[in-house]
PDB file of C-alpha atoms in Angstrom:
ATOM      1  CA  MET H  10      31.815  26.130-124.835  1.00  0.00           C
ATOM      2  CA  ASN H  11      28.945  27.631-122.703  1.00  0.00           C
ATOM      3  CA  PRO H  12      28.025  26.070-119.569  1.00  0.00           C
ATOM      4  CA  ASN H  13      24.732  24.774-121.026  1.00  0.00           C
ATOM      5  CA  ALA H  14      26.384  23.128-123.811  1.00  0.00           C
ATOM      6  CA  LEU H  15      29.092  21.548-121.544  1.00  0.00           C
ATOM      7  CA  GLU H  16      26.619  20.366-119.275  1.00  0.00           C
ATOM      8  CA  THR H  17      24.414  18.722-122.095  1.00  0.00           C
ATOM      9  CA  LYS H  18      27.634  17.193-123.761  1.00  0.00           C
ATOM     10  CA  ALA H  19      29.041  15.984-120.623  1.00  0.00           C
ATOM     11  CA  GLN H  20      25.790  14.474-119.182  1.00  0.00           C
ATOM     12  CA  GLN H  21      25.572  12.656-122.863  1.00  0.00           C
ATOM     13  CA  ARG H  22      28.752  11.121-122.191  1.00  0.00           C
ATOM     14  CA  GLY H  23      28.111   9.646-118.766  1.00  0.00           C
ATOM     15  CA  TRP H  24      29.650  12.617-116.386  1.00  0.00           C
ATOM     16  CA  GLN H  25      27.994  13.644-113.261  1.00  0.00           C
ATOM     17  CA  VAL H  26      27.336  17.160-113.471  1.00  0.00           C
ATOM     18  CA  VAL H  27      27.420  19.400-110.344  1.00  0.00           C
ATOM     19  CA  SER H  28      26.634  23.135-110.972  1.00  0.00           C
ATOM     20  CA  GLU H  29      26.999  25.957-108.536  1.00  0.00           C
ATOM     21  CA  HIS H  30      26.807  29.831-109.003  1.00  0.00           C
ATOM     22  CA  ASP H  31      28.717  32.811-107.611  1.00  0.00           C
ATOM     23  CA  GLY H  32      28.815  36.402-108.655  1.00  0.00           C
ATOM     24  CA  ASP H  33      31.230  35.715-111.761  1.00  0.00           C
ATOM     25  CA  GLY H  34      29.438  32.918-113.373  1.00  0.00           C
ATOM     26  CA  PRO H  35      28.844  29.274-113.076  1.00  0.00           C
ATOM     27  CA  MET H  36      31.241  26.823-111.666  1.00  0.00           C
ATOM     28  CA  MET H  37      30.774  23.199-112.762  1.00  0.00           C
ATOM     29  CA  THR H  38      32.089  20.005-111.167  1.00  0.00           C
ATOM     30  CA  LEU H  39      32.092  16.922-113.741  1.00  0.00           C
ATOM     31  CA  VAL H  40      33.035  13.286-112.485  1.00  0.00           C
ATOM     32  CA  ARG H  41      32.893  10.024-114.377  1.00  0.00           C
ATOM     33  CA  ASP H  42      34.538   7.240-112.593  1.00  0.00           C
ATOM     34  CA  ASP H  43      37.707   8.306-110.975  1.00  0.00           C
ATOM     35  CA  TRP H  44      37.783  11.440-113.227  1.00  0.00           C
ATOM     36  CA  GLU H  45      37.119  15.002-112.026  1.00  0.00           C
ATOM     37  CA  ILE H  46      36.981  18.215-114.155  1.00  0.00           C
ATOM     38  CA  TRP H  47      36.414  21.528-112.587  1.00  0.00           C
ATOM     39  CA  VAL H  48      35.299  24.463-114.830  1.00  0.00           C
ATOM     40  CA  ALA H  49      34.816  28.197-113.693  1.00  0.00           C
ATOM     41  CA  PHE H  50      32.867  30.399-115.891  1.00  0.00           C
ATOM     42  CA  SER H  51      33.143  34.020-116.305  1.00  0.00           C
ATOM     43  CA  GLY H  52      29.775  34.977-117.768  1.00  0.00           C
ATOM     44  CA  SER H  53      29.339  32.141-120.066  1.00  0.00           C
ATOM     45  CA  ALA H  54      32.816  31.754-121.290  1.00  0.00           C
ATOM     46  CA  PRO H  55      35.163  29.205-119.225  1.00  0.00           C
ATOM     47  CA  GLU H  56      38.034  31.073-117.273  1.00  0.00           C
ATOM     48  CA  THR H  57      39.844  28.159-115.552  1.00  0.00           C
ATOM     49  CA  ALA H  58      39.664  24.437-115.556  1.00  0.00           C
ATOM     50  CA  THR H  59      41.548  21.624-113.821  1.00  0.00           C
ATOM     51  CA  LEU H  60      41.604  18.034-114.277  1.00  0.00           C
ATOM     52  CA  ARG H  61      42.105  15.333-111.604  1.00  0.00           C
ATOM     53  CA  LYS H  62      43.284  12.012-113.048  1.00  0.00           C
ATOM     54  CA  PRO H  63      42.712   8.737-111.466  1.00  0.00           C
ATOM     55  CA  GLY H  64      45.510   7.970-109.145  1.00  0.00           C
ATOM     56  CA  ARG H  65      46.203  11.449-108.363  1.00  0.00           C
ATOM     57  CA  SER H  66      45.409  13.482-105.423  1.00  0.00           C
ATOM     58  CA  GLU H  67      45.694  16.848-106.455  1.00  0.00           C
ATOM     59  CA  PRO H  68      44.260  18.311-109.853  1.00  0.00           C
ATOM     60  CA  ARG H  69      46.472  20.001-112.625  1.00  0.00           C
ATOM     61  CA  LYS H  70      45.431  22.832-114.834  1.00  0.00           C
ATOM     62  CA  LEU H  71      43.703  22.025-117.974  1.00  0.00           C
ATOM     63  CA  GLY H  72      43.707  24.209-121.016  1.00  0.00           C
ATOM     64  CA  LEU H  73      40.314  25.448-121.859  1.00  0.00           C
ATOM     65  CA  ARG H  74      40.535  24.192-125.473  1.00  0.00           C
ATOM     66  CA  GLU H  75      40.928  20.564-123.904  1.00  0.00           C
ATOM     67  CA  ILE H  76      37.825  20.634-121.658  1.00  0.00           C
ATOM     68  CA  GLY H  77      35.515  19.176-124.397  1.00  0.00           C
ATOM     69  CA  MET H  78      38.351  16.766-125.725  1.00  0.00           C
ATOM     70  CA  TRP H  79      38.371  15.185-122.271  1.00  0.00           C
ATOM     71  CA  VAL H  80      34.605  15.089-121.926  1.00  0.00           C
ATOM     72  CA  ARG H  81      34.085  13.222-125.334  1.00  0.00           C
ATOM     73  CA  ARG H  82      36.979  10.562-124.548  1.00  0.00           C
ATOM     74  CA  ASP H  83      35.902   7.048-124.493  1.00  0.00           C
ATOM     75  CA  ARG H  84      34.799   6.039-121.118  1.00  0.00           C
ATOM     76  CA  GLY H  85      36.030   2.536-121.379  1.00  0.00           C
ATOM     77  CA  GLN H  86      39.494   3.663-122.126  1.00  0.00           C
ATOM     78  CA  MET H  87      39.731   6.381-119.899  1.00  0.00           C
ATOM     79  CA  SER H  88      38.302   3.851-116.679  1.00  0.00           C
ATOM     80  CA  ARG H  89      40.793   1.090-117.441  1.00  0.00           C
ATOM     81  CA  PHE H  90      43.959   2.611-115.595  1.00  0.00           C
ATOM     82  CA  ALA H  91      45.097   4.956-113.173  1.00  0.00           C
ATOM     83  CA  VAL H  92      48.335   6.808-112.527  1.00  0.00           C
ATOM     84  CA  GLY H  93      50.716   4.233-110.272  1.00  0.00           C
ATOM     85  CA  ASP H  94      49.055   1.402-111.892  1.00  0.00           C
ATOM     86  CA  GLN H  95      51.112  -1.635-112.710  1.00  0.00           C
ATOM     87  CA  VAL H  96      51.063  -2.791-116.208  1.00  0.00           C
ATOM     88  CA  ILE H  97      52.471  -4.755-118.855  1.00  0.00           C
ATOM     89  CA  VAL H  98      53.212  -3.576-122.471  1.00  0.00           C
ATOM     90  CA  GLY H  99      54.432  -5.964-125.050  1.00  0.00           C
ATOM     91  CA  GLY H 100      55.762  -8.314-122.203  1.00  0.00           C
ATOM     92  CA  ARG H 101      57.307  -5.330-120.604  1.00  0.00           C
ATOM     93  CA  PRO H 102      56.246  -4.761-116.985  1.00  0.00           C
ATOM     94  CA  GLY H 103      55.945  -0.971-115.968  1.00  0.00           C
ATOM     95  CA  THR H 104      54.157   1.608-114.060  1.00  0.00           C
ATOM     96  CA  VAL H 105      51.586   4.377-115.457  1.00  0.00           C
ATOM     97  CA  THR H 106      53.119   7.751-114.719  1.00  0.00           C
ATOM     98  CA  ASP H 107      50.504   9.864-116.807  1.00  0.00           C
ATOM     99  CA  ILE H 108      47.500   9.497-118.787  1.00  0.00           C
ATOM    100  CA  THR H 109      47.222  11.831-121.958  1.00  0.00           C
ATOM    101  CA  LEU H 110      45.100  12.903-125.065  1.00  0.00           C
ATOM    102  CA  ALA H 111      46.510  11.326-128.184  1.00  0.00           C
ATOM    103  CA  ARG H 112      47.232  14.275-130.378  1.00  0.00           C
ATOM    104  CA  SER H 113      49.667  13.131-132.841  1.00  0.00           C
ATOM    105  CA  PRO H 114      49.249  13.234-136.468  1.00  0.00           C
ATOM    106  CA  GLY H 115      47.788   9.846-137.488  1.00  0.00           C
ATOM    107  CA  ASP H 116      46.233   9.172-133.815  1.00  0.00           C
ATOM    108  CA  THR H 117      42.751   8.024-134.043  1.00  0.00           C
ATOM    109  CA  PRO H 118      40.510  10.767-132.477  1.00  0.00           C
ATOM    110  CA  GLY H 119      39.142   9.747-128.779  1.00  0.00           C
ATOM    111  CA  ARG H 120      42.047   7.445-127.815  1.00  0.00           C
ATOM    112  CA  ILE H 121      44.158   7.807-124.797  1.00  0.00           C
ATOM    113  CA  ARG H 122      47.770   7.298-124.283  1.00  0.00           C
ATOM    114  CA  LEU H 123      49.479   6.262-120.987  1.00  0.00           C
ATOM    115  CA  THR H 124      53.018   7.177-120.302  1.00  0.00           C
ATOM    116  CA  VAL H 125      54.790   4.180-118.982  1.00  0.00           C
ATOM    117  CA  ALA H 126      58.083   3.978-117.125  1.00  0.00           C
ATOM    118  CA  TYR H 127      59.210   0.344-117.726  1.00  0.00           C
ATOM    119  CA  ASP H 128      60.834  -1.657-114.789  1.00  0.00           C
ATOM    120  CA  ASP H 129      64.053  -2.401-116.959  1.00  0.00           C
ATOM    121  CA  GLY H 130      64.414   1.549-117.868  1.00  0.00           C
ATOM    122  CA  GLY H 131      63.070   3.827-120.093  1.00  0.00           C
ATOM    123  CA  THR H 132      59.741   4.989-120.897  1.00  0.00           C
ATOM    124  CA  GLY H 133      56.559   4.714-123.620  1.00  0.00           C
ATOM    125  CA  THR H 134      53.803   6.115-124.587  1.00  0.00           C
ATOM    126  CA  PRO H 135      51.441   3.325-125.612  1.00  0.00           C
ATOM    127  CA  PHE H 136      47.585   3.687-126.384  1.00  0.00           C
ATOM    128  CA  SER H 137      45.268   2.305-123.371  1.00  0.00           C
ATOM    129  CA  ASP H 138      44.065  -0.269-125.401  1.00  0.00           C
ATOM    130  CA  GLN H 139      47.570  -1.775-126.291  1.00  0.00           C
ATOM    131  CA  VAL H 140      48.283  -2.200-122.603  1.00  0.00           C
ATOM    132  CA  GLU H 141      47.387  -5.140-120.513  1.00  0.00           C
ATOM    133  CA  ARG H 142      45.354  -4.759-117.314  1.00  0.00           C
ATOM    134  CA  PRO H 143      47.191  -4.235-114.064  1.00  0.00           C
ATOM    135  CA  ARG H 144      48.823  -7.506-112.512  1.00  0.00           C
ATOM    136  CA  ALA H 145      47.212  -9.019-109.508  1.00  0.00           C
ATOM    137  CA  GLY H 146      47.912  -6.914-106.462  1.00  0.00           C
ATOM    138  CA  SER H 147      47.705  -3.312-107.990  1.00  0.00           C
ATOM    139  CA  GLY H 148      44.304  -2.708-106.319  1.00  0.00           C
ATOM    140  CA  ARG H 149      42.567  -2.047-109.628  1.00  0.00           C
ATOM    141  CA  ARG H 150      41.202  -4.708-112.224  1.00  0.00           C
TER     142      ARG H 150
END
């Protein structure tokens, strides 16, 4: 995805876009709610990308093919939870340990999965819209 196409798509989806240029090409920062995506281009092709998810202080490397997938994800689902949030899934309390793209066969495109470590042991990967909002006192609503 070239820088102009990424900027247009990101703005259409509600991302704030900040572009800078250096000798190698554009560098873009996309911000929406508590999410941040950084993309460095070599000419008009993305060269590296990182993603910082809500609740994390450090970004992690993002596969170049995933840039557009994250940009297009539903804002409502993405903004509901942060890593570290206390949640309830089917009556079981737990903590969100990761937020990922829903990419399994049969997954509805655009959905977000949470990885939840349950208080009583084990983990699960429910869709974000299957999880109850954080309990009182978690700092997010």
